[in-house]
PDB file of C-alpha atoms in Angstrom:
ATOM      1  CA  MET P   1      91.351 -27.257 106.524  1.00 54.00           C
ATOM      2  CA  ALA P   2      88.908 -26.215 103.836  1.00 75.00           C
ATOM      3  CA  LEU P   3      88.368 -26.554 100.124  1.00 76.00           C
ATOM      4  CA  GLU P   4      86.674 -23.588  98.494  1.00 81.00           C
ATOM      5  CA  ILE P   5      85.077 -24.234  95.114  1.00 83.00           C
ATOM      6  CA  ALA P   6      84.146 -21.500  92.660  1.00 82.00           C
ATOM      7  CA  VAL P   7      81.799 -22.524  89.841  1.00 83.00           C
ATOM      8  CA  ASN P   8      81.786 -20.461  86.667  1.00 77.00           C
ATOM      9  CA  ASP P   9      79.329 -21.122  83.868  1.00 72.00           C
ATOM     10  CA  LEU P  10      80.550 -20.035  80.444  1.00 70.00           C
ATOM     11  CA  TYR P  11      78.283 -22.689  78.979  1.00 62.00           C
ATOM     12  CA  SER P  12      75.573 -21.069  76.889  1.00 59.00           C
ATOM     13  CA  ALA P  13      72.421 -20.314  78.849  1.00 51.00           C
ATOM     14  CA  GLU P  14      70.397 -21.400  75.806  1.00 50.00           C
ATOM     15  CA  ALA P  15      72.099 -24.800  75.723  1.00 61.00           C
ATOM     16  CA  SER P  16      70.308 -27.596  77.461  1.00 64.00           C
ATOM     17  CA  ALA P  17      72.484 -29.604  79.785  1.00 73.00           C
ATOM     18  CA  LYS P  18      70.680 -32.497  81.430  1.00 80.00           C
ATOM     19  CA  PHE P  19      72.696 -31.962  84.605  1.00 83.00           C
ATOM     20  CA  LEU P  20      75.113 -29.343  85.900  1.00 86.00           C
ATOM     21  CA  PRO P  21      76.623 -29.972  89.320  1.00 89.00           C
ATOM     22  CA  THR P  22      76.287 -27.385  92.038  1.00 87.00           C
ATOM     23  CA  GLU P  23      79.034 -26.322  94.423  1.00 89.00           C
ATOM     24  CA  GLU P  24      77.418 -28.704  96.926  1.00 91.00           C
ATOM     25  CA  ASP P  25      77.684 -31.626  94.466  1.00 92.00           C
ATOM     26  CA  LEU P  26      81.338 -30.833  93.841  1.00 92.00           C
ATOM     27  CA  ALA P  27      82.042 -30.472  97.575  1.00 91.00           C
ATOM     28  CA  LEU P  28      80.515 -33.918  98.174  1.00 92.00           C
ATOM     29  CA  TRP P  29      82.551 -35.486  95.363  1.00 93.00           C
ATOM     30  CA  PHE P  30      85.771 -33.823  96.569  1.00 91.00           C
ATOM     31  CA  LYS P  31      85.126 -34.408 100.292  1.00 89.00           C
ATOM     32  CA  GLU P  32      87.462 -37.383 100.722  1.00 87.00           C
ATOM     33  CA  ILE P  33      90.200 -35.778  98.609  1.00 88.00           C
ATOM     34  CA  ALA P  34      89.921 -32.552 100.645  1.00 86.00           C
ATOM     35  CA  SER P  35      90.114 -34.472 103.924  1.00 85.00           C
ATOM     36  CA  ARG P  36      93.606 -35.618 102.959  1.00 85.00           C
ATOM     37  CA  LEU P  37      94.906 -32.114 102.252  1.00 81.00           C
ATOM     38  CA  GLU P  38      96.491 -29.940 104.904  1.00 81.00           C
ATOM     39  CA  GLY P  39      95.564 -26.281 104.832  1.00 79.00           C
ATOM     40  CA  ASP P  40      93.075 -24.226 102.863  1.00 81.00           C
ATOM     41  CA  PHE P  41      92.613 -24.758  99.140  1.00 86.00           C
ATOM     42  CA  HIS P  42      90.718 -23.203  96.255  1.00 85.00           C
ATOM     43  CA  VAL P  43      89.702 -24.645  92.898  1.00 90.00           C
ATOM     44  CA  ALA P  44      87.777 -23.042  90.039  1.00 90.00           C
ATOM     45  CA  VAL P  45      85.416 -25.204  87.984  1.00 92.00           C
ATOM     46  CA  THR P  46      84.159 -23.758  84.700  1.00 91.00           C
ATOM     47  CA  PHE P  47      81.548 -25.227  82.353  1.00 91.00           C
ATOM     48  CA  VAL P  48      82.153 -24.492  78.674  1.00 91.00           C
ATOM     49  CA  THR P  49      80.893 -25.320  75.186  1.00 90.00           C
ATOM     50  CA  PRO P  50      82.402 -28.031  72.965  1.00 92.00           C
ATOM     51  CA  GLU P  51      83.841 -25.360  70.682  1.00 92.00           C
ATOM     52  CA  TYR P  52      85.624 -23.606  73.524  1.00 93.00           C
ATOM     53  CA  ILE P  53      87.107 -26.756  75.059  1.00 95.00           C
ATOM     54  CA  ALA P  54      88.172 -27.938  71.579  1.00 96.00           C
ATOM     55  CA  GLU P  55      90.145 -24.694  71.178  1.00 95.00           C
ATOM     56  CA  LEU P  56      91.823 -25.195  74.562  1.00 95.00           C
ATOM     57  CA  ASN P  57      92.488 -28.876  73.833  1.00 96.00           C
ATOM     58  CA  HIS P  58      94.169 -27.897  70.557  1.00 97.00           C
ATOM     59  CA  GLN P  59      96.144 -25.038  72.090  1.00 96.00           C
ATOM     60  CA  TYR P  60      97.449 -26.911  75.138  1.00 94.00           C
ATOM     61  CA  ARG P  61      97.472 -30.564  74.085  1.00 94.00           C
ATOM     62  CA  GLY P  62      97.640 -30.448  70.283  1.00 95.00           C
ATOM     63  CA  LYS P  63      94.372 -32.440  70.054  1.00 95.00           C
ATOM     64  CA  ASN P  64      91.752 -31.309  67.541  1.00 94.00           C
ATOM     65  CA  TYR P  65      88.530 -32.328  69.277  1.00 96.00           C
ATOM     66  CA  PRO P  66      86.448 -31.433  72.321  1.00 96.00           C
ATOM     67  CA  THR P  67      87.332 -33.344  75.471  1.00 96.00           C
ATOM     68  CA  ASN P  68      85.438 -33.845  78.726  1.00 96.00           C
ATOM     69  CA  VAL P  69      87.782 -32.066  81.161  1.00 96.00           C
ATOM     70  CA  LEU P  70      90.999 -30.087  81.126  1.00 96.00           C
ATOM     71  CA  SER P  71      92.863 -29.253  84.322  1.00 95.00           C
ATOM     72  CA  PHE P  72      95.317 -26.401  84.636  1.00 94.00           C
ATOM     73  CA  GLU P  73      97.456 -26.374  87.774  1.00 87.00           C
ATOM     74  CA  PHE P  74      98.116 -22.983  89.329  1.00 84.00           C
ATOM     75  CA  MET P  75     101.828 -22.373  89.243  1.00 69.00           C
ATOM     76  CA  ALA P  76     102.821 -20.199  92.189  1.00 60.00           C
ATOM     77  CA  ASP P  77     105.856 -19.958  94.357  1.00 60.00           C
ATOM     78  CA  GLU P  78     105.658 -20.312  98.124  1.00 57.00           C
ATOM     79  CA  HIS P  79     105.545 -16.531  98.713  1.00 54.00           C
ATOM     80  CA  GLU P  80     102.508 -16.089  96.424  1.00 56.00           C
ATOM     81  CA  THR P  81     100.656 -18.893  98.212  1.00 54.00           C
ATOM     82  CA  GLU P  82     101.451 -17.369 101.618  1.00 59.00           C
ATOM     83  CA  ALA P  83     100.186 -13.977 100.435  1.00 55.00           C
ATOM     84  CA  LEU P  84      96.887 -15.519  99.299  1.00 60.00           C
ATOM     85  CA  GLY P  85      96.372 -17.295 102.619  1.00 60.00           C
ATOM     86  CA  PHE P  86      95.344 -20.470 100.807  1.00 67.00           C
ATOM     87  CA  THR P  87      96.667 -22.767  98.102  1.00 74.00           C
ATOM     88  CA  GLU P  88      95.211 -22.193  94.650  1.00 75.00           C
ATOM     89  CA  LEU P  89      94.987 -25.637  93.054  1.00 85.00           C
ATOM     90  CA  GLY P  90      94.004 -24.363  89.610  1.00 89.00           C
ATOM     91  CA  ASP P  91      91.223 -24.489  87.068  1.00 92.00           C
ATOM     92  CA  MET P  92      89.092 -27.346  85.883  1.00 94.00           C
ATOM     93  CA  ILE P  93      87.382 -26.723  82.538  1.00 95.00           C
ATOM     94  CA  ILE P  94      84.478 -29.110  81.886  1.00 94.00           C
ATOM     95  CA  CYS P  95      82.309 -29.589  78.795  1.00 94.00           C
ATOM     96  CA  PRO P  96      78.783 -30.803  79.729  1.00 93.00           C
ATOM     97  CA  PRO P  97      77.774 -32.011  76.222  1.00 93.00           C
ATOM     98  CA  VAL P  98      80.864 -34.227  76.003  1.00 95.00           C
ATOM     99  CA  LEU P  99      80.141 -35.728  79.428  1.00 94.00           C
ATOM    100  CA  GLU P 100      76.517 -36.352  78.475  1.00 93.00           C
ATOM    101  CA  ARG P 101      77.501 -38.068  75.215  1.00 94.00           C
ATOM    102  CA  GLU P 102      80.094 -40.231  76.996  1.00 95.00           C
ATOM    103  CA  ALA P 103      77.638 -41.271  79.708  1.00 94.00           C
ATOM    104  CA  VAL P 104      75.168 -42.438  77.049  1.00 93.00           C
ATOM    105  CA  GLU P 105      77.856 -44.246  75.026  1.00 93.00           C
ATOM    106  CA  GLN P 106      79.269 -45.934  78.139  1.00 91.00           C
ATOM    107  CA  GLU P 107      75.786 -46.669  79.532  1.00 91.00           C
ATOM    108  CA  LYS P 108      76.579 -44.984  82.846  1.00 92.00           C
ATOM    109  CA  PRO P 109      74.327 -42.819  85.010  1.00 94.00           C
ATOM    110  CA  LEU P 110      75.061 -39.205  84.108  1.00 94.00           C
ATOM    111  CA  GLU P 111      75.683 -38.097  87.687  1.00 94.00           C
ATOM    112  CA  HIS P 112      78.129 -40.987  88.209  1.00 95.00           C
ATOM    113  CA  HIS P 113      80.073 -39.955  85.111  1.00 95.00           C
ATOM    114  CA  TRP P 114      80.129 -36.331  86.301  1.00 96.00           C
ATOM    115  CA  ALA P 115      81.512 -37.402  89.682  1.00 96.00           C
ATOM    116  CA  HIS P 116      84.171 -39.537  87.971  1.00 96.00           C
ATOM    117  CA  ILE P 117      85.317 -36.810  85.580  1.00 96.00           C
ATOM    118  CA  CYS P 118      85.383 -34.170  88.342  1.00 95.00           C
ATOM    119  CA  ILE P 119      87.457 -36.422  90.599  1.00 95.00           C
ATOM    120  CA  HIS P 120      89.701 -37.205  87.598  1.00 95.00           C
ATOM    121  CA  GLY P 121      90.218 -33.473  86.996  1.00 95.00           C
ATOM    122  CA  MET P 122      90.915 -32.786  90.668  1.00 93.00           C
ATOM    123  CA  LEU P 123      93.543 -35.528  90.782  1.00 94.00           C
ATOM    124  CA  HIS P 124      95.251 -33.884  87.799  1.00 94.00           C
ATOM    125  CA  LEU P 125      95.349 -30.628  89.792  1.00 91.00           C
ATOM    126  CA  LEU P 126      97.042 -32.535  92.601  1.00 89.00           C
ATOM    127  CA  GLY P 127      99.766 -33.784  90.254  1.00 90.00           C
ATOM    128  CA  TYR P 128      98.445 -37.187  89.198  1.00 91.00           C
ATOM    129  CA  ASP P 129      98.661 -38.218  85.546  1.00 91.00           C
ATOM    130  CA  HIS P 130      97.938 -41.218  83.342  1.00 89.00           C
ATOM    131  CA  ILE P 131     100.486 -40.975  80.535  1.00 86.00           C
ATOM    132  CA  GLU P 132     102.691 -43.817  81.726  1.00 88.00           C
ATOM    133  CA  PRO P 133     101.084 -47.171  82.644  1.00 87.00           C
ATOM    134  CA  GLU P 134     102.277 -47.008  86.262  1.00 91.00           C
ATOM    135  CA  GLU P 135     100.895 -43.478  86.634  1.00 92.00           C
ATOM    136  CA  ALA P 136      97.598 -44.531  85.070  1.00 89.00           C
ATOM    137  CA  GLU P 137      97.275 -47.454  87.467  1.00 91.00           C
ATOM    138  CA  GLU P 138      97.891 -45.208  90.480  1.00 94.00           C
ATOM    139  CA  MET P 139      95.505 -42.488  89.285  1.00 94.00           C
ATOM    140  CA  GLU P 140      92.754 -44.942  88.341  1.00 94.00           C
ATOM    141  CA  GLY P 141      93.163 -46.620  91.724  1.00 94.00           C
ATOM    142  CA  LYS P 142      92.566 -43.278  93.456  1.00 94.00           C
ATOM    143  CA  GLU P 143      89.539 -42.580  91.253  1.00 95.00           C
ATOM    144  CA  LYS P 144      88.035 -45.986  92.046  1.00 94.00           C
ATOM    145  CA  GLU P 145      88.678 -45.476  95.773  1.00 94.00           C
ATOM    146  CA  PHE P 146      87.003 -42.057  95.907  1.00 94.00           C
ATOM    147  CA  LEU P 147      84.084 -43.173  93.723  1.00 95.00           C
ATOM    148  CA  ALA P 148      83.514 -46.287  95.844  1.00 94.00           C
ATOM    149  CA  GLN P 149      83.200 -44.051  98.922  1.00 93.00           C
ATOM    150  CA  LEU P 150      80.374 -42.294  97.076  1.00 94.00           C
ATOM    151  CA  GLY P 151      78.725 -45.613  96.216  1.00 94.00           C
ATOM    152  CA  ILE P 152      79.685 -45.299  92.541  1.00 94.00           C
ATOM    153  CA  PRO P 153      80.920 -48.451  90.776  1.00 93.00           C
ATOM    154  CA  ASP P 154      84.318 -48.803  89.131  1.00 92.00           C
ATOM    155  CA  PRO P 155      84.112 -46.784  85.885  1.00 91.00           C
ATOM    156  CA  TYR P 156      86.862 -48.884  84.306  1.00 87.00           C
ATOM    157  CA  ARG P 157      85.268 -52.256  84.956  1.00 80.00           C
ATOM    158  CA  ASP P 158      84.470 -54.275  81.873  1.00 64.00           C
ATOM    159  CA  GLU P 159      80.741 -54.244  81.154  1.00 54.00           C
ATOM    160  CA  GLN P 160      80.659 -58.015  80.630  1.00 50.00           C
ATOM    161  CA  GLU P 161      82.238 -58.527  84.047  1.00 60.00           C
ATOM    162  CA  HIS P 162      79.504 -56.337  85.504  1.00 52.00           C
ATOM    163  CA  LEU P 163      76.753 -58.347  83.793  1.00 52.00           C
ATOM    164  CA  ASP P 164      78.299 -61.623  84.992  1.00 58.00           C
ATOM    165  CA  GLU P 165      78.312 -60.330  88.577  1.00 59.00           C
ATOM    166  CA  LEU P 166      74.660 -59.276  88.285  1.00 54.00           C
ATOM    167  CA  ARG P 167      73.689 -62.716  86.974  1.00 57.00           C
ATOM    168  CA  GLN P 168      75.569 -64.418  89.830  1.00 65.00           C
ATOM    169  CA  SER P 169      73.878 -62.228  92.433  1.00 60.00           C
ATOM    170  CA  LEU P 170      70.453 -63.207  91.047  1.00 62.00           C
ATOM    171  CA  GLU P 171      71.162 -66.960  91.264  1.00 62.00           C
TER     172      GLU P 171
END
């Protein structure tokens, strides 16, 4: 069983991203997810500009703003997958400036937010969604589980709850 990751950078070389994950970073973040898959898999991760992801977000979701990640499942029948010799999961399109802005606004370490959004995108490729409350609960539970295995705190936890826990641990 293996997960192959292809990283494409359409993000402008002149743009200054504070952090762009490597294939090794992505492999680490996806390690636990990959261990639960049977067979060989491939995913493409592409970094893009806010303008480009805004166009895709408008075209595919009807939303007129840049988003952090869009996931596009590969739609193949069984014969196509057999011919490839692996399962193509799809494409994850990620916008570094949006992630950086969100990390600052949410007061989260940038690398933690990257790991969260990449895991979020991968779960979308595996069929998880968060439109309905029950789906959101299941997907968020998976995200929290995988992030915890990386030593990353719950990204959905209320900040005040976090501060209260810190105060209690210092007493």
